[in-house]
Amino acid sequence: MRSFYLYIYINFNFFYLRLQQFRHSDQHVWRAAFCSCGTEGDPVWMGSISKAHSHVKELLSNAPVESVVRVTGTVSPRPLGQENPKMPTGDIEVKAETAEILNSCKKLPFEIKDFIKKSEALRMQYRYLDLRSSRLQSNLRLRSRVVMRMREYLCNLHGFVDVETPTLFKRTPGGAREFLVPSREAGKFYSLPQSPQQFKQLLMVGGLDRYFQVARCYRDEGSRPDRQPEFTQIDIEMSFVDQAGIQRLIEGLLQYSWPEERGSIMTPFPSMTYEEALAEYGTDKPDTRFGMKIMDISDVLRGSNIHFVQSALSYPHGSIRAICIPQGVRYLTNKDLESLKESAKSQFNQEIMEIIRRPDGSLKSLLTKFLGEKERSELIQALNMQEDDVVLLAAGEHKQVCSALGALRLLSADLLEAAGLALRDPTAFHFLWVVDFPLFLPKAENPTELESAHHPFTAPHPSDASLLYSDPTKVRSQHYDLVLNGNEVGGGSIRIHSAEQQRFVLEKVLKEDSEVLSHLIEALEFGAPPHGGIALGLDRLISLIVDAPSIRDVIAFPKSFRGRDLMGNAPDYVTSEELEPYHIQVSWPLEEKEAKKN
Amino acid sequence: MRSFYLYIYINFNFFYLRLQQFRHSDQHVWRAAFCSCGTEGDPVWMGSISKAHSHVKELLSNAPVESVVRVTGTVSPRPLGQENPKMPTGDIEVKAETAEILNSCKKLPFEIKDFIKKSEALRMQYRYLDLRSSRLQSNLRLRSRVVMRMREYLCNLHGFVDVETPTLFKRTPGGAREFLVPSREAGKFYSLPQSPQQFKQLLMVGGLDRYFQVARCYRDEGSRPDRQPEFTQIDIEMSFVDQAGIQRLIEGLLQYSWPEERGSIMTPFPSMTYEEALAEYGTDKPDTRFGMKIMDISDVLRGSNIHFVQSALSYPHGSIRAICIPQGVRYLTNKDLESLKESAKSQFNQEIMEIIRRPDGSLKSLLTKFLGEKERSELIQALNMQEDDVVLLAAGEHKQVCSALGALRLLSADLLEAAGLALRDPTAFHFLWVVDFPLFLPKAENPTELESAHHPFTAPHPSDASLLYSDPTKVRSQHYDLVLNGNEVGGGSIRIHSAEQQRFVLEKVLKEDSEVLSHLIEALEFGAPPHGGIALGLDRLISLIVDAPSIRDVIAFPKSFRGRDLMGNAPDYVTSEELEPYHIQVSWPLEEKEAKKN
């Protein structure tokens, strides 16, 4: 006889079941209510059906896999010696007396087993079947549990108030990636906000001084892999708090809600300035699970007579930097090294020079002939080069050099791991705060103009406040990012609470029309408390906790990377009558217009 | 010296404060962190500032009301005998040493006091100031607390999984009131669903057998008083459950999460069939806090020789019914009675006849001359008429008569209460289940066609299942409504889990195109478990708990009744460039087009 999910899905190999007593019934008469792993709440007994009446056996044997069956019978402990501690259902057995098929299952488009990797499109079309896989079951149940623990921490232990904010709002300045929602007033549109930023600040002005929300947010980025048009963030704002206050809160929050089965996390998290992160890791979200940091060797080579070195060092922010790939000779092929160099060239327009330390201790590189014995040994020492290590060296403008080497560091790590070198512990969780970001950045399209590095409500660093009026490019912000294993999982800031300063930033520094934010600026004039907050990207955080390759694996009904729901076929065409109340019509691209005509 | 909100808003009369110790500081040095009433979590000490240094006193006296101030000093218990148990801050005093204005407040557009009723439009424009009122503070904090308790009950005590479902989906059949969201694919639109109905059923198919979500829902109803374009429901679905199972769960949920300060509620809630509710209260959401039930007096008058009575009784569903307004003569004016009768005429096209019992026991009515002594006394007895009672009598088709009398019952209750008769206990909470609704109703525009009384996924009543195929109009459903004090606060049903039955309902009974729901029907074919659920209207429920006149009083940032955000000015115009990626353009109504040209 096959084994099966009792009262849920006739299945193979093993089953979980939850038993629910009949109301008003003898306690030995029961129905198995449903299968569920890892749920809390009602008592769960595990067992396996045996010794059933023959008609029960027959029914169960003939029911198609994944059918829903109700079984009535008696549960009892397994006979002594027959317990199987390796099975979740190994303690009890079930004496089935009657069985009834409640809903039978037609032929499945794929087997519901984790190891059967069907195309993601097929799995998304039949998402309700994929949801039965133990992987998705456990991801979604863990997500629910983690969020519940977060709520307990915020609401019950720290006096936060869960406040729902509107999602039908209006376009924020520069919010080019906000979905629009036509209203019944001709020409007027709501927009679906990218975050409750304005509302949470207004709540602080409104005296709800500890706000949080598990907030649905929207971002229309067209086709982007591993982004979703709607996503969820743990959104937090507090009055009378500083950067450290938010950081300690979040560390406590994560520690409290961290799922036991993933070990524990240490607090406080280490912290690094943006400048340090850029200089050592070439990114603002360093993966600190492994070394291979970027090293500055400008001073070692400064005396050399190498043309490209001298040329790089003559720039205002010129620098010579390198990463050292441990055992690179043994784990990386020449093709690997070529592809690394090519990637630096194509992505960052950065030439890379390679230095190899031979087993005999000597260096192999185009550089060596330009270096004296002393410089060579200084280089080996500065880079801590061991035999068979490969160094990738870049010369040029500081930020470009660091960014290129940062990207190569990650690519090399992937290559080393693919080749069998254990570099990053898959069970390790390295949280990191990155702080002291610049407040403004030159605009890409016109570097003489400035834009906010994060958003215009970010407060300047207290030590740089006066620079705001004299040299805004030098002002650091009170923005902080939370990074986990090289992924940004949160970001926030202390906000500007002075209307005057907010107006100065918008009008004088960013040259933006502050009219559209007039309600927020005016609110600051009514005794707004100092405040700050943070948002954690829940989808990304959970996907890292469960080690899922994509955020789609921790979302019940995700969209495809083109923003489509493949199960329900959304978005979809609507009739022009349906558009009428909203005073809009479709502007068909020319070829579609023609096609429609025919 | 005035009293004030410490560290928050300089204010008058009284204050609450929360004290936060400095990190690494002597425990007698403190800052008052924020004012908050009724929050849980960190310890809260209450106190009042006194004995301050003179420069502190001066600063605090001169700061504008509602400014934000930081005070440093020492907290100590009040001297013996000076405690004031009537004040929340009466136990301690504060010796202020320094004070600093963090943000001063400009002239307020209105005083932040509960009793000052400014126009709602002004209060919504300055919502962040209105939020500081103790009324909104307490409503929003209670809402957060109640929802948190609900989550504990569902998640921690009953193994429910909190699953987020998409809000960018596609138009549901008949979903004429769904907002549209243009996508980047020409002519294709997402829509913002009115509820997660489809998703929650698909989660049951997916084996997440106990789902809940505090779900944001959307409904575009244009201008409707006390409706919001976005609203929140406690959305629940379970597998292997029957109607009683859902009802007991919800009773437990409400009992567990009920705020202590509102007393306790008794379970189980009483239950009434739709037919009984209609016959006795003339509505499917009876306010059972008071009597004045509708009474059937057809039999009393059947023998009489009154033309309109005989005519009414000759209809297939003809009936003579009445309500008795206690002490109506003393509490209602003639004008009141006239307006009641007029309202029945204009809203229900129903004539009403009035009968008054005089203090001498005799009846005064146009009817009396047609009635014998025996009939008169039978009438008095049937209606239990006391002296000075007023009876409103209606004759005609059953449903029309009941609906009209049900409306008059509520109007009369309002009039009696306005005149000083205590009828409904304002602290009473009367929950009621209404069950056994019809599954289908004749369409208003074409009574030979049927539509779903609730939605097409509702399962038929088990006793009526065979009628589905022979006489669908007679089928009762497994839908249930939860009513509180005459307001519908929830509704749900056991769903159809057989694909065949679902297809029959859609295609044969409702004559709808089932193609658009093909994904749901197909899902049922893969061993969908029997399931059912419910949704509670959170905004309405909380507004009833706190006795707020409108759901706008329990929502942080509500829209006006025309769907506008008066603070941020949403919806708003967008440029045609912003519409371009969505392949839509505005169809301006003619006059606006002209105005735009000039």
mmCIF file of N, CA and C in Angstrom, chain A residues 7 33-34 40 68 103 106 128 132 137 143-144 151-152 156 159 162 164-165 167-168 170-171 184-185 189-190 205-206 209 216 218 220 230 232 240 497 525-528 559 563-564 568 572 578 582-583 585 587, chain B residues 7 33-35 40 68 103 106 128 132 137 143-144 151-152 156 159 162 164-165 167-168 170-171 184-185 189-190 205-206 209 216 218 220 230 232 240 497 525-528 559 563-564 568 572 578 582-583 585 587:
data_model
loop_
_atom_site.group_PDB
_atom_site.id
_atom_site.type_symbol
_atom_site.label_atom_id
_atom_site.label_comp_id
_atom_site.label_asym_id
_atom_site.label_seq_id
_atom_site.Cartn_x
_atom_site.Cartn_y
_atom_site.Cartn_z
ATOM 1 N N TYR A 7 -6.120 12.991 4.666
ATOM 2 C CA TYR A 7 -7.175 14.002 4.622
ATOM 3 C C TYR A 7 -6.803 15.171 3.730
ATOM 4 N N ALA A 33 -7.202 16.233 10.168
ATOM 5 C CA ALA A 33 -7.692 17.500 9.631
ATOM 6 C C ALA A 33 -6.852 18.051 8.518
ATOM 7 N N PHE A 34 -5.591 18.149 8.739
ATOM 8 C CA PHE A 34 -4.770 18.516 7.592
ATOM 9 C C PHE A 34 -3.301 18.311 7.865
ATOM 10 N N GLU A 40 2.410 26.101 14.369
ATOM 11 C CA GLU A 40 2.220 26.113 15.808
ATOM 12 C C GLU A 40 0.726 26.074 16.058
ATOM 13 N N VAL A 68 -7.892 14.437 -2.212
ATOM 14 C CA VAL A 68 -8.206 14.779 -0.829
ATOM 15 C C VAL A 68 -9.129 13.722 -0.267
ATOM 16 N N ASN A 103 -12.255 15.033 -2.868
ATOM 17 C CA ASN A 103 -11.994 15.662 -4.157
ATOM 18 C C ASN A 103 -10.827 14.922 -4.766
ATOM 19 N N LYS A 106 -6.842 15.370 -10.831
ATOM 20 C CA LYS A 106 -6.580 14.928 -12.206
ATOM 21 C C LYS A 106 -5.070 14.854 -12.438
ATOM 22 N N TYR A 128 -0.437 27.127 -7.560
ATOM 23 C CA TYR A 128 -1.124 26.472 -6.442
ATOM 24 C C TYR A 128 -0.630 25.043 -6.224
ATOM 25 N N ARG A 132 2.411 23.494 -2.914
ATOM 26 C CA ARG A 132 2.358 22.290 -2.082
ATOM 27 C C ARG A 132 3.753 21.716 -1.824
ATOM 28 N N GLN A 137 6.175 25.580 1.044
ATOM 29 C CA GLN A 137 5.450 25.508 2.315
ATOM 30 C C GLN A 137 6.328 26.045 3.440
ATOM 31 N N ARG A 143 8.312 32.679 6.781
ATOM 32 C CA ARG A 143 8.095 34.122 6.596
ATOM 33 C C ARG A 143 7.030 34.640 7.561
ATOM 34 N N SER A 144 5.926 33.919 7.630
ATOM 35 C CA SER A 144 4.838 34.321 8.525
ATOM 36 C C SER A 144 5.320 34.365 9.977
ATOM 37 N N ARG A 151 6.608 41.632 14.794
ATOM 38 C CA ARG A 151 5.485 42.403 15.331
ATOM 39 C C ARG A 151 5.474 42.361 16.851
ATOM 40 N N GLU A 152 5.725 41.170 17.402
ATOM 41 C CA GLU A 152 5.749 41.058 18.857
ATOM 42 C C GLU A 152 6.819 41.975 19.444
ATOM 43 N N ASN A 156 4.602 44.658 21.060
ATOM 44 C CA ASN A 156 4.419 44.257 22.454
ATOM 45 C C ASN A 156 5.601 44.645 23.339
ATOM 46 N N GLY A 159 6.430 49.144 22.233
ATOM 47 C CA GLY A 159 5.421 50.203 22.168
ATOM 48 C C GLY A 159 5.216 50.831 20.803
ATOM 49 N N ASP A 162 1.168 49.982 15.010
ATOM 50 C CA ASP A 162 1.028 49.524 13.632
ATOM 51 C C ASP A 162 -0.004 50.425 12.946
ATOM 52 N N GLU A 164 -1.651 51.760 9.304
ATOM 53 C CA GLU A 164 -1.754 51.554 7.866
ATOM 54 C C GLU A 164 -1.794 52.900 7.149
ATOM 55 N N THR A 165 -0.986 53.023 6.123
ATOM 56 C CA THR A 165 -0.962 54.270 5.359
ATOM 57 C C THR A 165 -1.508 54.017 3.950
ATOM 58 N N THR A 167 -2.193 53.629 -0.025
ATOM 59 C CA THR A 167 -1.399 53.293 -1.208
ATOM 60 C C THR A 167 -1.915 54.027 -2.437
ATOM 61 N N LEU A 168 -3.086 54.639 -2.323
ATOM 62 C CA LEU A 168 -3.533 55.522 -3.392
ATOM 63 C C LEU A 168 -3.124 56.936 -2.995
ATOM 64 N N LYS A 170 -0.272 60.390 -4.381
ATOM 65 C CA LYS A 170 0.040 61.127 -5.593
ATOM 66 C C LYS A 170 1.514 60.984 -5.908
ATOM 67 N N ARG A 171 1.829 61.281 -7.121
ATOM 68 C CA ARG A 171 3.191 61.150 -7.614
ATOM 69 C C ARG A 171 4.162 61.952 -6.752
ATOM 70 N N ARG A 184 -11.657 59.017 -11.315
ATOM 71 C CA ARG A 184 -12.833 59.410 -12.076
ATOM 72 C C ARG A 184 -12.833 60.897 -12.434
ATOM 73 N N GLU A 185 -11.839 61.630 -11.947
ATOM 74 C CA GLU A 185 -11.717 63.035 -12.339
ATOM 75 C C GLU A 185 -10.800 63.104 -13.551
ATOM 76 N N PHE A 189 -4.728 61.486 -11.597
ATOM 77 C CA PHE A 189 -4.279 60.118 -11.318
ATOM 78 C C PHE A 189 -3.798 60.014 -9.874
ATOM 79 N N TYR A 190 -4.117 58.882 -9.269
ATOM 80 C CA TYR A 190 -3.415 58.520 -8.051
ATOM 81 C C TYR A 190 -2.094 57.889 -8.475
ATOM 82 N N VAL A 205 5.069 63.836 12.962
ATOM 83 C CA VAL A 205 4.533 65.168 13.240
ATOM 84 C C VAL A 205 3.208 65.040 14.003
ATOM 85 N N GLY A 206 2.459 63.983 13.704
ATOM 86 C CA GLY A 206 1.162 63.776 14.335
ATOM 87 C C GLY A 206 1.244 63.131 15.713
ATOM 88 N N ASP A 209 4.516 58.480 17.842
ATOM 89 C CA ASP A 209 5.967 58.607 17.808
ATOM 90 C C ASP A 209 6.735 57.312 17.629
ATOM 91 N N ARG A 216 3.054 47.358 1.969
ATOM 92 C CA ARG A 216 3.130 46.999 0.557
ATOM 93 C C ARG A 216 3.614 48.221 -0.222
ATOM 94 N N TYR A 218 5.262 49.707 -4.155
ATOM 95 C CA TYR A 218 5.123 49.459 -5.588
ATOM 96 C C TYR A 218 6.248 50.150 -6.332
ATOM 97 N N ASP A 220 7.520 50.453 -10.506
ATOM 98 C CA ASP A 220 7.381 50.020 -11.889
ATOM 99 C C ASP A 220 8.716 50.158 -12.583
ATOM 100 N N GLU A 230 5.314 44.707 -6.963
ATOM 101 C CA GLU A 230 4.893 45.024 -5.602
ATOM 102 C C GLU A 230 5.762 44.216 -4.644
ATOM 103 N N THR A 232 7.357 44.109 -0.241
ATOM 104 C CA THR A 232 6.962 44.394 1.132
ATOM 105 C C THR A 232 8.149 44.889 1.935
ATOM 106 N N PHE A 240 12.516 61.327 18.316
ATOM 107 C CA PHE A 240 13.529 61.445 19.374
ATOM 108 C C PHE A 240 14.506 60.286 19.354
ATOM 109 N N HIS A 497 14.170 67.727 10.272
ATOM 110 C CA HIS A 497 12.919 68.104 10.927
ATOM 111 C C HIS A 497 12.717 69.611 10.952
ATOM 112 N N GLU A 525 6.735 72.760 10.183
ATOM 113 C CA GLU A 525 6.665 74.049 10.891
ATOM 114 C C GLU A 525 5.803 73.995 12.143
ATOM 115 N N PHE A 526 5.042 72.916 12.302
ATOM 116 C CA PHE A 526 4.142 72.819 13.456
ATOM 117 C C PHE A 526 4.772 71.981 14.571
ATOM 118 N N GLY A 527 6.017 72.268 14.915
ATOM 119 C CA GLY A 527 6.635 71.559 16.037
ATOM 120 C C GLY A 527 6.879 70.098 15.751
ATOM 121 N N ALA A 528 7.403 69.797 14.554
ATOM 122 C CA ALA A 528 7.733 68.398 14.238
ATOM 123 C C ALA A 528 8.869 67.934 15.135
ATOM 124 N N LYS A 559 5.123 37.754 -9.552
ATOM 125 C CA LYS A 559 5.017 38.040 -10.976
ATOM 126 C C LYS A 559 6.282 37.538 -11.673
ATOM 127 N N GLY A 563 6.737 41.129 -15.186
ATOM 128 C CA GLY A 563 5.630 41.733 -14.443
ATOM 129 C C GLY A 563 4.291 41.053 -14.668
ATOM 130 N N ARG A 564 4.325 39.811 -15.159
ATOM 131 C CA ARG A 564 3.062 39.127 -15.459
ATOM 132 C C ARG A 564 2.718 38.103 -14.387
ATOM 133 N N GLY A 568 -3.009 33.749 -13.463
ATOM 134 C CA GLY A 568 -4.281 34.415 -13.720
ATOM 135 C C GLY A 568 -4.259 35.257 -14.983
ATOM 136 N N ASP A 572 -4.214 42.365 -18.203
ATOM 137 C CA ASP A 572 -5.049 41.861 -19.287
ATOM 138 C C ASP A 572 -5.755 43.033 -19.996
ATOM 139 N N GLU A 578 -14.890 50.085 -20.219
ATOM 140 C CA GLU A 578 -14.376 50.053 -18.857
ATOM 141 C C GLU A 578 -13.411 51.216 -18.581
ATOM 142 N N TYR A 582 -12.880 56.550 -16.425
ATOM 143 C CA TYR A 582 -11.586 57.105 -16.010
ATOM 144 C C TYR A 582 -11.032 58.113 -17.007
ATOM 145 N N HIS A 583 -11.822 58.402 -18.035
ATOM 146 C CA HIS A 583 -11.423 59.414 -19.005
ATOM 147 C C HIS A 583 -10.067 59.134 -19.636
ATOM 148 N N GLN A 585 -7.949 56.695 -22.763
ATOM 149 C CA GLN A 585 -8.029 55.738 -23.863
ATOM 150 C C GLN A 585 -6.634 55.235 -24.158
ATOM 151 N N SER A 587 -3.426 54.499 -26.302
ATOM 152 C CA SER A 587 -2.719 54.923 -27.523
ATOM 153 C C SER A 587 -1.986 53.711 -28.053
ATOM 154 N N TYR B 7 9.090 67.068 26.064
ATOM 155 C CA TYR B 7 9.905 66.589 24.960
ATOM 156 C C TYR B 7 9.099 66.447 23.695
ATOM 157 N N ALA B 33 11.251 60.987 26.795
ATOM 158 C CA ALA B 33 11.375 60.595 25.401
ATOM 159 C C ALA B 33 10.155 60.901 24.578
ATOM 160 N N PHE B 34 9.007 60.466 25.010
ATOM 161 C CA PHE B 34 7.834 60.910 24.289
ATOM 162 C C PHE B 34 6.557 60.690 25.067
ATOM 163 N N CYS B 35 5.577 61.416 24.662
ATOM 164 C CA CYS B 35 4.290 61.308 25.313
ATOM 165 C C CYS B 35 3.517 60.219 24.620
ATOM 166 N N GLU B 40 2.115 50.055 25.163
ATOM 167 C CA GLU B 40 2.707 49.031 25.982
ATOM 168 C C GLU B 40 4.206 49.069 25.719
ATOM 169 N N VAL B 68 8.310 71.531 20.305
ATOM 170 C CA VAL B 68 8.982 70.339 20.808
ATOM 171 C C VAL B 68 10.185 70.763 21.628
ATOM 172 N N ASN B 103 12.137 72.218 18.114
ATOM 173 C CA ASN B 103 11.418 72.706 16.944
ATOM 174 C C ASN B 103 10.233 73.491 17.465
ATOM 175 N N LYS B 106 4.547 77.038 14.654
ATOM 176 C CA LYS B 106 3.930 78.287 14.217
ATOM 177 C C LYS B 106 2.453 78.288 14.588
ATOM 178 N N TYR B 128 -2.098 65.806 10.095
ATOM 179 C CA TYR B 128 -1.018 65.538 11.056
ATOM 180 C C TYR B 128 -1.237 66.279 12.371
ATOM 181 N N ARG B 132 -2.849 64.493 16.484
ATOM 182 C CA ARG B 132 -2.371 64.707 17.858
ATOM 183 C C ARG B 132 -3.510 64.723 18.874
ATOM 184 N N GLN B 137 -5.430 59.686 18.584
ATOM 185 C CA GLN B 137 -4.343 58.913 19.186
ATOM 186 C C GLN B 137 -4.889 57.608 19.762
ATOM 187 N N ARG B 143 -6.655 50.430 17.618
ATOM 188 C CA ARG B 143 -6.708 49.628 16.396
ATOM 189 C C ARG B 143 -5.476 48.735 16.280
ATOM 190 N N SER B 144 -4.315 49.315 16.504
ATOM 191 C CA SER B 144 -3.073 48.545 16.431
ATOM 192 C C SER B 144 -3.076 47.399 17.441
ATOM 193 N N ARG B 151 -3.801 38.823 15.531
ATOM 194 C CA ARG B 151 -2.694 38.061 14.959
ATOM 195 C C ARG B 151 -2.200 36.988 15.922
ATOM 196 N N GLU B 152 -2.114 37.341 17.208
ATOM 197 C CA GLU B 152 -1.665 36.361 18.189
ATOM 198 C C GLU B 152 -2.619 35.170 18.221
ATOM 199 N N ASN B 156 -0.408 32.496 16.582
ATOM 200 C CA ASN B 156 0.258 31.784 17.679
ATOM 201 C C ASN B 156 -0.637 30.717 18.304
ATOM 202 N N GLY B 159 -2.401 28.363 14.601
ATOM 203 C CA GLY B 159 -1.606 27.845 13.489
ATOM 204 C C GLY B 159 -1.932 28.429 12.130
ATOM 205 N N ASP B 162 0.214 33.785 7.933
ATOM 206 C CA ASP B 162 -0.013 35.119 7.376
ATOM 207 C C ASP B 162 0.614 35.151 5.987
ATOM 208 N N GLU B 164 0.845 37.111 2.274
ATOM 209 C CA GLU B 164 0.530 38.315 1.497
ATOM 210 C C GLU B 164 0.156 37.928 0.074
ATOM 211 N N THR B 165 -0.938 38.481 -0.409
ATOM 212 C CA THR B 165 -1.369 38.182 -1.779
ATOM 213 C C THR B 165 -1.254 39.458 -2.625
ATOM 214 N N THR B 167 -1.775 42.707 -4.994
ATOM 215 C CA THR B 167 -2.845 43.678 -5.236
ATOM 216 C C THR B 167 -2.837 44.142 -6.686
ATOM 217 N N LEU B 168 -1.797 43.798 -7.426
ATOM 218 C CA LEU B 168 -1.827 44.038 -8.866
ATOM 219 C C LEU B 168 -2.283 42.742 -9.508
ATOM 220 N N LYS B 170 -5.876 41.025 -11.987
ATOM 221 C CA LYS B 170 -6.644 41.359 -13.178
ATOM 222 C C LYS B 170 -8.115 41.476 -12.817
ATOM 223 N N ARG B 171 -8.842 42.128 -13.676
ATOM 224 C CA ARG B 171 -10.250 42.389 -13.474
ATOM 225 C C ARG B 171 -11.005 41.086 -13.226
ATOM 226 N N ARG B 184 2.892 48.535 -18.791
ATOM 227 C CA ARG B 184 3.710 48.996 -19.914
ATOM 228 C C ARG B 184 3.399 48.247 -21.207
ATOM 229 N N GLU B 185 2.504 47.258 -21.123
ATOM 230 C CA GLU B 185 2.076 46.582 -22.347
ATOM 231 C C GLU B 185 0.829 47.284 -22.867
ATOM 232 N N PHE B 189 -4.064 46.136 -18.609
ATOM 233 C CA PHE B 189 -4.210 46.791 -17.320
ATOM 234 C C PHE B 189 -4.198 45.751 -16.202
ATOM 235 N N TYR B 190 -3.546 46.120 -15.094
ATOM 236 C CA TYR B 190 -3.784 45.388 -13.861
ATOM 237 C C TYR B 190 -5.072 45.936 -13.262
ATOM 238 N N VAL B 205 -6.024 25.400 -2.161
ATOM 239 C CA VAL B 205 -5.618 24.370 -3.125
ATOM 240 C C VAL B 205 -4.123 24.085 -2.968
ATOM 241 N N GLY B 206 -3.368 25.115 -2.612
ATOM 242 C CA GLY B 206 -1.924 24.987 -2.466
ATOM 243 C C GLY B 206 -1.468 24.404 -1.147
ATOM 244 N N ASP B 209 -3.252 25.536 4.548
ATOM 245 C CA ASP B 209 -4.641 25.272 4.889
ATOM 246 C C ASP B 209 -5.249 26.171 5.950
ATOM 247 N N ARG B 216 -5.235 44.759 2.383
ATOM 248 C CA ARG B 216 -5.700 46.012 1.798
ATOM 249 C C ARG B 216 -6.558 45.684 0.587
ATOM 250 N N TYR B 218 -9.540 47.294 -2.406
ATOM 251 C CA TYR B 218 -9.826 48.514 -3.151
ATOM 252 C C TYR B 218 -11.204 48.434 -3.768
ATOM 253 N N ASP B 220 -13.725 51.094 -6.161
ATOM 254 C CA ASP B 220 -13.962 52.408 -6.741
ATOM 255 C C ASP B 220 -15.461 52.627 -6.858
ATOM 256 N N GLU B 230 -9.770 52.719 -0.492
ATOM 257 C CA GLU B 230 -8.996 51.571 -0.004
ATOM 258 C C GLU B 230 -9.405 51.304 1.433
ATOM 259 N N THR B 232 -9.521 47.958 4.717
ATOM 260 C CA THR B 232 -8.757 46.824 5.236
ATOM 261 C C THR B 232 -9.686 45.745 5.738
ATOM 262 N N PHE B 240 -11.048 22.157 5.271
ATOM 263 C CA PHE B 240 -11.692 21.167 6.149
ATOM 264 C C PHE B 240 -12.448 21.833 7.278
ATOM 265 N N HIS B 497 -15.962 23.445 -3.802
ATOM 266 C CA HIS B 497 -14.633 22.892 -4.058
ATOM 267 C C HIS B 497 -14.647 21.878 -5.193
ATOM 268 N N GLU B 525 -9.685 21.156 -9.820
ATOM 269 C CA GLU B 525 -9.582 19.789 -10.336
ATOM 270 C C GLU B 525 -8.386 19.026 -9.793
ATOM 271 N N PHE B 526 -7.466 19.756 -9.153
ATOM 272 C CA PHE B 526 -6.256 19.099 -8.652
ATOM 273 C C PHE B 526 -6.383 18.764 -7.167
ATOM 274 N N GLY B 527 -7.487 18.155 -6.769
ATOM 275 C CA GLY B 527 -7.624 17.742 -5.378
ATOM 276 C C GLY B 527 -7.746 18.903 -4.415
ATOM 277 N N ALA B 528 -8.553 19.895 -4.771
ATOM 278 C CA ALA B 528 -8.761 21.012 -3.849
ATOM 279 C C ALA B 528 -9.498 20.516 -2.618
ATOM 280 N N LYS B 559 -9.415 59.316 2.897
ATOM 281 C CA LYS B 559 -9.792 60.170 1.775
ATOM 282 C C LYS B 559 -11.129 60.835 2.092
ATOM 283 N N GLY B 563 -13.139 60.884 -2.533
ATOM 284 C CA GLY B 563 -11.956 60.097 -2.860
ATOM 285 C C GLY B 563 -10.670 60.903 -2.918
ATOM 286 N N ARG B 564 -10.689 62.092 -2.307
ATOM 287 C CA ARG B 564 -9.495 62.937 -2.384
ATOM 288 C C ARG B 564 -8.696 62.907 -1.091
ATOM 289 N N GLY B 568 -2.423 65.983 0.873
ATOM 290 C CA GLY B 568 -1.393 65.893 -0.162
ATOM 291 C C GLY B 568 -1.928 66.235 -1.542
ATOM 292 N N ASP B 572 -3.923 63.752 -8.680
ATOM 293 C CA ASP B 572 -3.409 64.992 -9.235
ATOM 294 C C ASP B 572 -3.136 64.809 -10.731
ATOM 295 N N GLU B 578 4.427 61.462 -18.780
ATOM 296 C CA GLU B 578 4.370 60.421 -17.760
ATOM 297 C C GLU B 578 3.381 59.318 -18.133
ATOM 298 N N TYR B 582 2.805 54.061 -20.512
ATOM 299 C CA TYR B 582 1.637 53.224 -20.256
ATOM 300 C C TYR B 582 0.667 53.189 -21.441
ATOM 301 N N HIS B 583 1.055 53.845 -22.525
ATOM 302 C CA HIS B 583 0.245 53.799 -23.746
ATOM 303 C C HIS B 583 -1.187 54.262 -23.502
ATOM 304 N N GLN B 585 -3.796 57.887 -23.021
ATOM 305 C CA GLN B 585 -3.932 59.336 -23.023
ATOM 306 C C GLN B 585 -5.272 59.707 -22.426
ATOM 307 N N SER B 587 -8.845 61.310 -22.227
ATOM 308 C CA SER B 587 -9.945 61.809 -23.071
ATOM 309 C C SER B 587 -10.627 62.923 -22.305
#
